[in-house]
């Protein structure tokens, strides 16, 4: 089966390719000649994932999946959520995002948060959703230099370290994205 992952990110693509059986030929957007940004204008992570997968499935008439991820902070009513990448502005600066989030949580005791990844898969015009959630807390200040995005301020439940202090292999066994991708892979490999 031919399948497209609606991403321009080569790292995300090769990660999933390695886990798939040979019966599935996976291509990224660049490999099908799609170099434009896919619209993501929804108000929820679910809607954004669906918007991206259906845009590609419709435009290229191909089976496809797309992912969308956000950090949801309980005290901030689920913010930054869909705005995680551009929380502090269109520059999408991770340090500015972290600074803004920490200042919005200054003196706040409830620091509960969760990362959520949603994958929308469209096969023969039918949609399947796969979710991965990791609960945790927001630290008082950034710690660690690994990873990306909000990793320096996110401590997953059951751990004392931020994601940014963990080796990739460790984060990759417990992360929201890994949980969602594993569900997707399990589904695809039994088709
Ligand atoms: P995307 O949907 O994978 O592009 O993620 C949207 C935004 O969520 C990213 O730009 C990051 O700010 C944040 N994010 C997603 N996944 C992670 C993660 O594993 N660690 C830290 N931040 C993340």
PDB file of C-alpha atoms and ligand atoms in Angstrom:
ATOM      1  CA  UNK A   1       0.000   0.000   0.000  1.00  0.00           C
ATOM      2  CA  UNK A   2       1.147   3.531  -0.801  1.00  0.00           C
ATOM      3  CA  UNK A   3       0.823   5.961   2.084  1.00  0.00           C
ATOM      4  CA  UNK A   4       1.809   9.604   2.582  1.00  0.00           C
ATOM      5  CA  UNK A   5       2.845  11.166   5.892  1.00  0.00           C
ATOM      6  CA  UNK A   6       1.741  14.818   5.619  1.00  0.00           C
ATOM      7  CA  UNK A   7       4.995  16.252   6.918  1.00  0.00           C
ATOM      8  CA  UNK A   8       8.004  18.148   5.587  1.00  0.00           C
ATOM      9  CA  UNK A   9      10.067  16.962   8.550  1.00  0.00           C
ATOM     10  CA  UNK A  10      12.569  14.262   7.419  1.00  0.00           C
ATOM     11  CA  UNK A  11      13.230  13.127  11.016  1.00  0.00           C
ATOM     12  CA  UNK A  12       9.574  12.424  11.722  1.00  0.00           C
ATOM     13  CA  UNK A  13       9.321  10.592   8.397  1.00  0.00           C
ATOM     14  CA  UNK A  14      12.304   8.272   8.893  1.00  0.00           C
ATOM     15  CA  UNK A  15      11.224   7.501  12.464  1.00  0.00           C
ATOM     16  CA  UNK A  16       7.898   6.105  11.235  1.00  0.00           C
ATOM     17  CA  UNK A  17       9.427   4.438   8.139  1.00  0.00           C
ATOM     18  CA  UNK A  18      11.685   2.332  10.359  1.00  0.00           C
ATOM     19  CA  UNK A  19       8.728   0.922  12.259  1.00  0.00           C
ATOM     20  CA  UNK A  20       6.597  -0.006   9.256  1.00  0.00           C
ATOM     21  CA  UNK A  21       6.475  -3.355   7.518  1.00  0.00           C
ATOM     22  CA  UNK A  22       7.708  -3.576   3.924  1.00  0.00           C
ATOM     23  CA  UNK A  23       4.178  -3.932   2.576  1.00  0.00           C
ATOM     24  CA  UNK A  24       3.685  -0.203   3.174  1.00  0.00           C
ATOM     25  CA  UNK A  25       5.557   2.299   1.028  1.00  0.00           C
ATOM     26  CA  UNK A  26       5.661   5.552   2.980  1.00  0.00           C
ATOM     27  CA  UNK A  27       6.442   8.909   1.372  1.00  0.00           C
ATOM     28  CA  UNK A  28       6.689  12.425   2.800  1.00  0.00           C
ATOM     29  CA  UNK A  29       5.178  15.552   1.223  1.00  0.00           C
ATOM     30  CA  UNK A  30       8.386  16.509  -0.560  1.00  0.00           C
ATOM     31  CA  UNK A  31       8.515  13.085  -2.235  1.00  0.00           C
ATOM     32  CA  UNK A  32       5.080  13.597  -3.806  1.00  0.00           C
ATOM     33  CA  UNK A  33       6.011  17.100  -5.000  1.00  0.00           C
ATOM     34  CA  UNK A  34       4.036  18.972  -2.343  1.00  0.00           C
ATOM     35  CA  UNK A  35       6.252  21.786  -1.105  1.00  0.00           C
ATOM     36  CA  UNK A  36       3.610  24.149   0.230  1.00  0.00           C
ATOM     37  CA  UNK A  37       2.528  24.584   3.843  1.00  0.00           C
ATOM     38  CA  UNK A  38      -0.603  22.596   4.628  1.00  0.00           C
ATOM     39  CA  UNK A  39      -3.326  24.756   6.230  1.00  0.00           C
ATOM     40  CA  UNK A  40      -3.869  24.226   9.971  1.00  0.00           C
ATOM     41  CA  UNK A  41      -6.419  26.727  11.174  1.00  0.00           C
ATOM     42  CA  UNK A  42      -8.532  24.626  13.542  1.00  0.00           C
ATOM     43  CA  UNK A  43      -9.286  25.377  17.197  1.00  0.00           C
ATOM     44  CA  UNK A  44      -8.338  21.925  18.438  1.00  0.00           C
ATOM     45  CA  UNK A  45      -5.464  19.513  17.920  1.00  0.00           C
ATOM     46  CA  UNK A  46      -7.917  16.922  16.554  1.00  0.00           C
ATOM     47  CA  UNK A  47      -9.342  19.335  13.966  1.00  0.00           C
ATOM     48  CA  UNK A  48      -5.879  20.382  12.831  1.00  0.00           C
ATOM     49  CA  UNK A  49      -4.733  16.782  12.324  1.00  0.00           C
ATOM     50  CA  UNK A  50      -7.878  16.022  10.323  1.00  0.00           C
ATOM     51  CA  UNK A  51      -7.542  19.238   8.324  1.00  0.00           C
ATOM     52  CA  UNK A  52      -4.015  18.324   7.258  1.00  0.00           C
ATOM     53  CA  UNK A  53      -4.701  14.677   6.380  1.00  0.00           C
ATOM     54  CA  UNK A  54      -7.887  15.436   4.439  1.00  0.00           C
ATOM     55  CA  UNK A  55      -6.232  18.309   2.546  1.00  0.00           C
ATOM     56  CA  UNK A  56      -3.528  15.970   1.251  1.00  0.00           C
ATOM     57  CA  UNK A  57      -5.861  12.985   0.709  1.00  0.00           C
ATOM     58  CA  UNK A  58      -8.252  15.127  -1.345  1.00  0.00           C
ATOM     59  CA  UNK A  59      -5.655  17.048  -3.322  1.00  0.00           C
ATOM     60  CA  UNK A  60      -3.529  14.019  -4.251  1.00  0.00           C
ATOM     61  CA  UNK A  61      -6.203  11.286  -4.085  1.00  0.00           C
ATOM     62  CA  UNK A  62      -3.960   9.188  -1.869  1.00  0.00           C
ATOM     63  CA  UNK A  63      -4.084   7.443   1.509  1.00  0.00           C
ATOM     64  CA  UNK A  64      -2.469   9.700   4.054  1.00  0.00           C
ATOM     65  CA  UNK A  65      -1.923  10.531   7.721  1.00  0.00           C
ATOM     66  CA  UNK A  66      -1.044  13.737   9.563  1.00  0.00           C
ATOM     67  CA  UNK A  67      -0.106  14.511  13.162  1.00  0.00           C
ATOM     68  CA  UNK A  68      -0.677  17.500  15.383  1.00  0.00           C
ATOM     69  CA  UNK A  69       0.659  18.080  18.889  1.00  0.00           C
ATOM     70  CA  UNK A  70       0.092  20.605  21.633  1.00  0.00           C
ATOM     71  CA  UNK A  71       0.910  21.268  25.270  1.00  0.00           C
ATOM     72  CA  UNK A  72      -2.219  21.735  27.396  1.00  0.00           C
ATOM     73  CA  UNK A  73      -1.807  23.458  30.778  1.00  0.00           C
ATOM     74  CA  UNK A  74      -4.653  22.873  33.236  1.00  0.00           C
ATOM     75  CA  UNK A  75      -4.485  26.257  35.029  1.00  0.00           C
ATOM     76  CA  UNK A  76      -4.531  28.030  31.635  1.00  0.00           C
ATOM     77  CA  UNK A  77      -7.660  26.154  30.493  1.00  0.00           C
ATOM     78  CA  UNK A  78      -5.725  24.034  28.021  1.00  0.00           C
ATOM     79  CA  UNK A  79      -3.509  26.764  26.583  1.00  0.00           C
ATOM     80  CA  UNK A  80      -1.235  26.945  24.635  1.00  0.00           C
ATOM     81  CA  UNK A  81      -2.861  23.890  22.959  1.00  0.00           C
ATOM     82  CA  UNK A  82      -3.119  24.411  19.190  1.00  0.00           C
ATOM     83  CA  UNK A  83      -1.085  27.593  19.595  1.00  0.00           C
ATOM     84  CA  UNK A  84       1.897  25.762  21.149  1.00  0.00           C
ATOM     85  CA  UNK A  85       4.329  26.537  18.309  1.00  0.00           C
ATOM     86  CA  UNK A  86       3.401  30.244  18.101  1.00  0.00           C
ATOM     87  CA  UNK A  87       2.357  30.950  21.717  1.00  0.00           C
ATOM     88  CA  UNK A  88       4.640  33.995  21.973  1.00  0.00           C
ATOM     89  CA  UNK A  89       4.234  35.066  18.331  1.00  0.00           C
ATOM     90  CA  UNK A  90       4.603  34.068  14.704  1.00  0.00           C
ATOM     91  CA  UNK A  91       8.402  33.812  15.053  1.00  0.00           C
ATOM     92  CA  UNK A  92       7.738  30.409  16.706  1.00  0.00           C
ATOM     93  CA  UNK A  93      10.631  30.998  19.096  1.00  0.00           C
ATOM     94  CA  UNK A  94      10.758  28.126  21.635  1.00  0.00           C
ATOM     95  CA  UNK A  95      12.614  30.203  24.243  1.00  0.00           C
ATOM     96  CA  UNK A  96      10.072  33.014  24.022  1.00  0.00           C
ATOM     97  CA  UNK A  97       7.249  30.446  24.295  1.00  0.00           C
ATOM     98  CA  UNK A  98       8.809  28.997  27.446  1.00  0.00           C
ATOM     99  CA  UNK A  99       9.339  32.450  28.948  1.00  0.00           C
ATOM    100  CA  UNK A 100       5.719  33.432  28.317  1.00  0.00           C
ATOM    101  CA  UNK A 101       4.368  30.188  29.744  1.00  0.00           C
ATOM    102  CA  UNK A 102       6.488  30.471  32.889  1.00  0.00           C
ATOM    103  CA  UNK A 103       5.401  34.080  33.400  1.00  0.00           C
ATOM    104  CA  UNK A 104       1.728  33.072  33.003  1.00  0.00           C
ATOM    105  CA  UNK A 105       2.289  30.431  35.695  1.00  0.00           C
ATOM    106  CA  UNK A 106       4.260  32.691  38.044  1.00  0.00           C
ATOM    107  CA  UNK A 107       3.248  31.927  41.640  1.00  0.00           C
ATOM    108  CA  UNK A 108       0.703  29.354  40.471  1.00  0.00           C
ATOM    109  CA  UNK A 109       0.608  26.142  42.480  1.00  0.00           C
ATOM    110  CA  UNK A 110      -1.332  24.000  39.991  1.00  0.00           C
ATOM    111  CA  UNK A 111       1.325  23.187  37.394  1.00  0.00           C
ATOM    112  CA  UNK A 112      -0.393  20.172  35.826  1.00  0.00           C
ATOM    113  CA  UNK A 113       0.008  19.862  32.066  1.00  0.00           C
ATOM    114  CA  UNK A 114      -0.124  17.297  29.326  1.00  0.00           C
ATOM    115  CA  UNK A 115       1.269  16.805  25.860  1.00  0.00           C
ATOM    116  CA  UNK A 116      -1.240  15.490  23.374  1.00  0.00           C
ATOM    117  CA  UNK A 117      -0.553  14.094  19.905  1.00  0.00           C
ATOM    118  CA  UNK A 118      -3.356  13.249  17.535  1.00  0.00           C
ATOM    119  CA  UNK A 119      -2.772  11.342  14.303  1.00  0.00           C
ATOM    120  CA  UNK A 120      -5.480  11.367  11.646  1.00  0.00           C
ATOM    121  CA  UNK A 121      -5.217   8.547   9.116  1.00  0.00           C
ATOM    122  CA  UNK A 122      -7.346   8.536   5.988  1.00  0.00           C
ATOM    123  CA  UNK A 123      -7.617   5.255   4.108  1.00  0.00           C
ATOM    124  CA  UNK A 124     -10.025   4.960   1.175  1.00  0.00           C
ATOM    125  CA  UNK A 125     -11.845   8.096   2.422  1.00  0.00           C
ATOM    126  CA  UNK A 126     -12.360   6.650   5.919  1.00  0.00           C
ATOM    127  CA  UNK A 127     -10.751   8.410   8.903  1.00  0.00           C
ATOM    128  CA  UNK A 128      -9.089   6.729  11.904  1.00  0.00           C
ATOM    129  CA  UNK A 129      -7.773   8.743  14.891  1.00  0.00           C
ATOM    130  CA  UNK A 130      -4.878   7.709  17.163  1.00  0.00           C
ATOM    131  CA  UNK A 131      -4.069   9.671  20.351  1.00  0.00           C
ATOM    132  CA  UNK A 132      -1.094   9.782  22.643  1.00  0.00           C
ATOM    133  CA  UNK A 133      -1.145  11.676  25.930  1.00  0.00           C
ATOM    134  CA  UNK A 134       1.579  12.119  28.534  1.00  0.00           C
ATOM    135  CA  UNK A 135       0.685  13.836  31.799  1.00  0.00           C
ATOM    136  CA  UNK A 136       3.151  15.853  33.814  1.00  0.00           C
ATOM    137  CA  UNK A 137       3.939  19.188  35.454  1.00  0.00           C
ATOM    138  CA  UNK A 138       5.568  22.442  34.350  1.00  0.00           C
ATOM    139  CA  UNK A 139       8.816  23.129  36.206  1.00  0.00           C
ATOM    140  CA  UNK A 140       9.598  26.479  37.857  1.00  0.00           C
ATOM    141  CA  UNK A 141      12.455  27.139  35.421  1.00  0.00           C
ATOM    142  CA  UNK A 142      13.984  25.550  32.288  1.00  0.00           C
ATOM    143  CA  UNK A 143      16.337  22.607  32.907  1.00  0.00           C
ATOM    144  CA  UNK A 144      18.243  20.533  30.311  1.00  0.00           C
ATOM    145  CA  UNK A 145      19.382  21.065  26.751  1.00  0.00           C
ATOM    146  CA  UNK A 146      18.150  18.037  24.836  1.00  0.00           C
ATOM    147  CA  UNK A 147      14.981  17.757  22.781  1.00  0.00           C
ATOM    148  CA  UNK A 148      13.046  20.768  21.496  1.00  0.00           C
ATOM    149  CA  UNK A 149      10.077  23.039  22.135  1.00  0.00           C
ATOM    150  CA  UNK A 150       8.799  22.931  25.721  1.00  0.00           C
ATOM    151  CA  UNK A 151      11.004  19.973  26.719  1.00  0.00           C
ATOM    152  CA  UNK A 152      13.093  22.009  29.243  1.00  0.00           C
ATOM    153  CA  UNK A 153      10.016  22.794  31.374  1.00  0.00           C
ATOM    154  CA  UNK A 154       8.015  19.551  31.140  1.00  0.00           C
ATOM    155  CA  UNK A 155       8.464  16.861  33.818  1.00  0.00           C
ATOM    156  CA  UNK A 156       6.450  13.734  32.965  1.00  0.00           C
ATOM    157  CA  UNK A 157       4.574  12.039  35.828  1.00  0.00           C
ATOM    158  CA  UNK A 158       6.673   9.369  37.551  1.00  0.00           C
ATOM    159  CA  UNK A 159       9.949  11.145  36.717  1.00  0.00           C
ATOM    160  CA  UNK A 160      12.024  13.863  38.387  1.00  0.00           C
ATOM    161  CA  UNK A 161      13.699  15.085  35.190  1.00  0.00           C
ATOM    162  CA  UNK A 162      12.424  17.284  32.383  1.00  0.00           C
ATOM    163  CA  UNK A 163      12.137  15.861  28.868  1.00  0.00           C
ATOM    164  CA  UNK A 164      15.178  18.010  27.998  1.00  0.00           C
ATOM    165  CA  UNK A 165      17.307  16.133  30.542  1.00  0.00           C
ATOM    166  CA  UNK A 166      16.385  12.740  29.088  1.00  0.00           C
ATOM    167  CA  UNK A 167      18.171  10.867  26.318  1.00  0.00           C
ATOM    168  CA  UNK A 168      16.143  10.658  23.124  1.00  0.00           C
ATOM    169  CA  UNK A 169      15.730   6.891  23.572  1.00  0.00           C
ATOM    170  CA  UNK A 170      14.133   7.372  26.993  1.00  0.00           C
ATOM    171  CA  UNK A 171      11.819  10.210  25.935  1.00  0.00           C
ATOM    172  CA  UNK A 172      10.892   8.197  22.872  1.00  0.00           C
ATOM    173  CA  UNK A 173       9.528   5.307  24.923  1.00  0.00           C
ATOM    174  CA  UNK A 174       7.159   7.459  27.009  1.00  0.00           C
ATOM    175  CA  UNK A 175       6.305  10.465  24.846  1.00  0.00           C
ATOM    176  CA  UNK A 176       2.886  11.477  23.563  1.00  0.00           C
ATOM    177  CA  UNK A 177       4.149  11.179  19.971  1.00  0.00           C
ATOM    178  CA  UNK A 178       5.582   7.684  20.550  1.00  0.00           C
ATOM    179  CA  UNK A 179       2.292   6.524  22.087  1.00  0.00           C
ATOM    180  CA  UNK A 180       0.250   7.808  19.138  1.00  0.00           C
ATOM    181  CA  UNK A 181       2.712   6.548  16.512  1.00  0.00           C
ATOM    182  CA  UNK A 182       2.799   3.079  18.103  1.00  0.00           C
ATOM    183  CA  UNK A 183      -0.995   2.887  17.905  1.00  0.00           C
ATOM    184  CA  UNK A 184      -0.851   3.925  14.237  1.00  0.00           C
ATOM    185  CA  UNK A 185       1.890   1.393  13.444  1.00  0.00           C
ATOM    186  CA  UNK A 186      -0.018  -1.407  15.186  1.00  0.00           C
ATOM    187  CA  UNK A 187      -3.065  -0.571  13.064  1.00  0.00           C
ATOM    188  CA  UNK A 188      -1.161  -0.306   9.764  1.00  0.00           C
ATOM    189  CA  UNK A 189       0.886  -3.453  10.296  1.00  0.00           C
ATOM    190  CA  UNK A 190      -2.219  -5.579  10.688  1.00  0.00           C
ATOM    191  CA  UNK A 191      -3.942  -4.302   7.526  1.00  0.00           C
TER     192      UNK A 191
HETATM  193  P1  LIG B   1       3.835  19.764  16.000  1.00  0.00           P
HETATM  194  O1  LIG B   1       2.363  19.635  15.815  1.00  0.00           O
HETATM  195  O2  LIG B   1       4.527  18.424  16.136  1.00  0.00           O
HETATM  196  O3  LIG B   1       4.468  20.670  14.983  1.00  0.00           O
HETATM  197  O4  LIG B   1       4.037  20.478  17.422  1.00  0.00           O
HETATM  198  C1  LIG B   1       3.552  21.791  17.691  1.00  0.00           C
HETATM  199  C2  LIG B   1       4.362  22.442  18.787  1.00  0.00           C
HETATM  200  O5  LIG B   1       4.167  21.733  20.035  1.00  0.00           O
HETATM  201  C3  LIG B   1       5.860  22.436  18.580  1.00  0.00           C
HETATM  202  O6  LIG B   1       6.271  23.539  17.814  1.00  0.00           O
HETATM  203  C4  LIG B   1       6.394  22.529  20.009  1.00  0.00           C
HETATM  204  O7  LIG B   1       6.329  23.861  20.476  1.00  0.00           O
HETATM  205  C5  LIG B   1       5.382  21.718  20.781  1.00  0.00           C
HETATM  206  N1  LIG B   1       5.828  20.309  20.899  1.00  0.00           N
HETATM  207  C6  LIG B   1       5.374  19.249  20.170  1.00  0.00           C
HETATM  208  N2  LIG B   1       5.971  18.113  20.560  1.00  0.00           N
HETATM  209  C7  LIG B   1       6.824  18.456  21.546  1.00  0.00           C
HETATM  210  C8  LIG B   1       7.731  17.702  22.362  1.00  0.00           C
HETATM  211  O8  LIG B   1       7.890  16.468  22.248  1.00  0.00           O
HETATM  212  N3  LIG B   1       8.431  18.409  23.275  1.00  0.00           N
HETATM  213  C9  LIG B   1       8.292  19.756  23.434  1.00  0.00           C
HETATM  214  N4  LIG B   1       7.486  20.498  22.703  1.00  0.00           N
HETATM  215  C10 LIG B   1       6.726  19.861  21.763  1.00  0.00           C
END
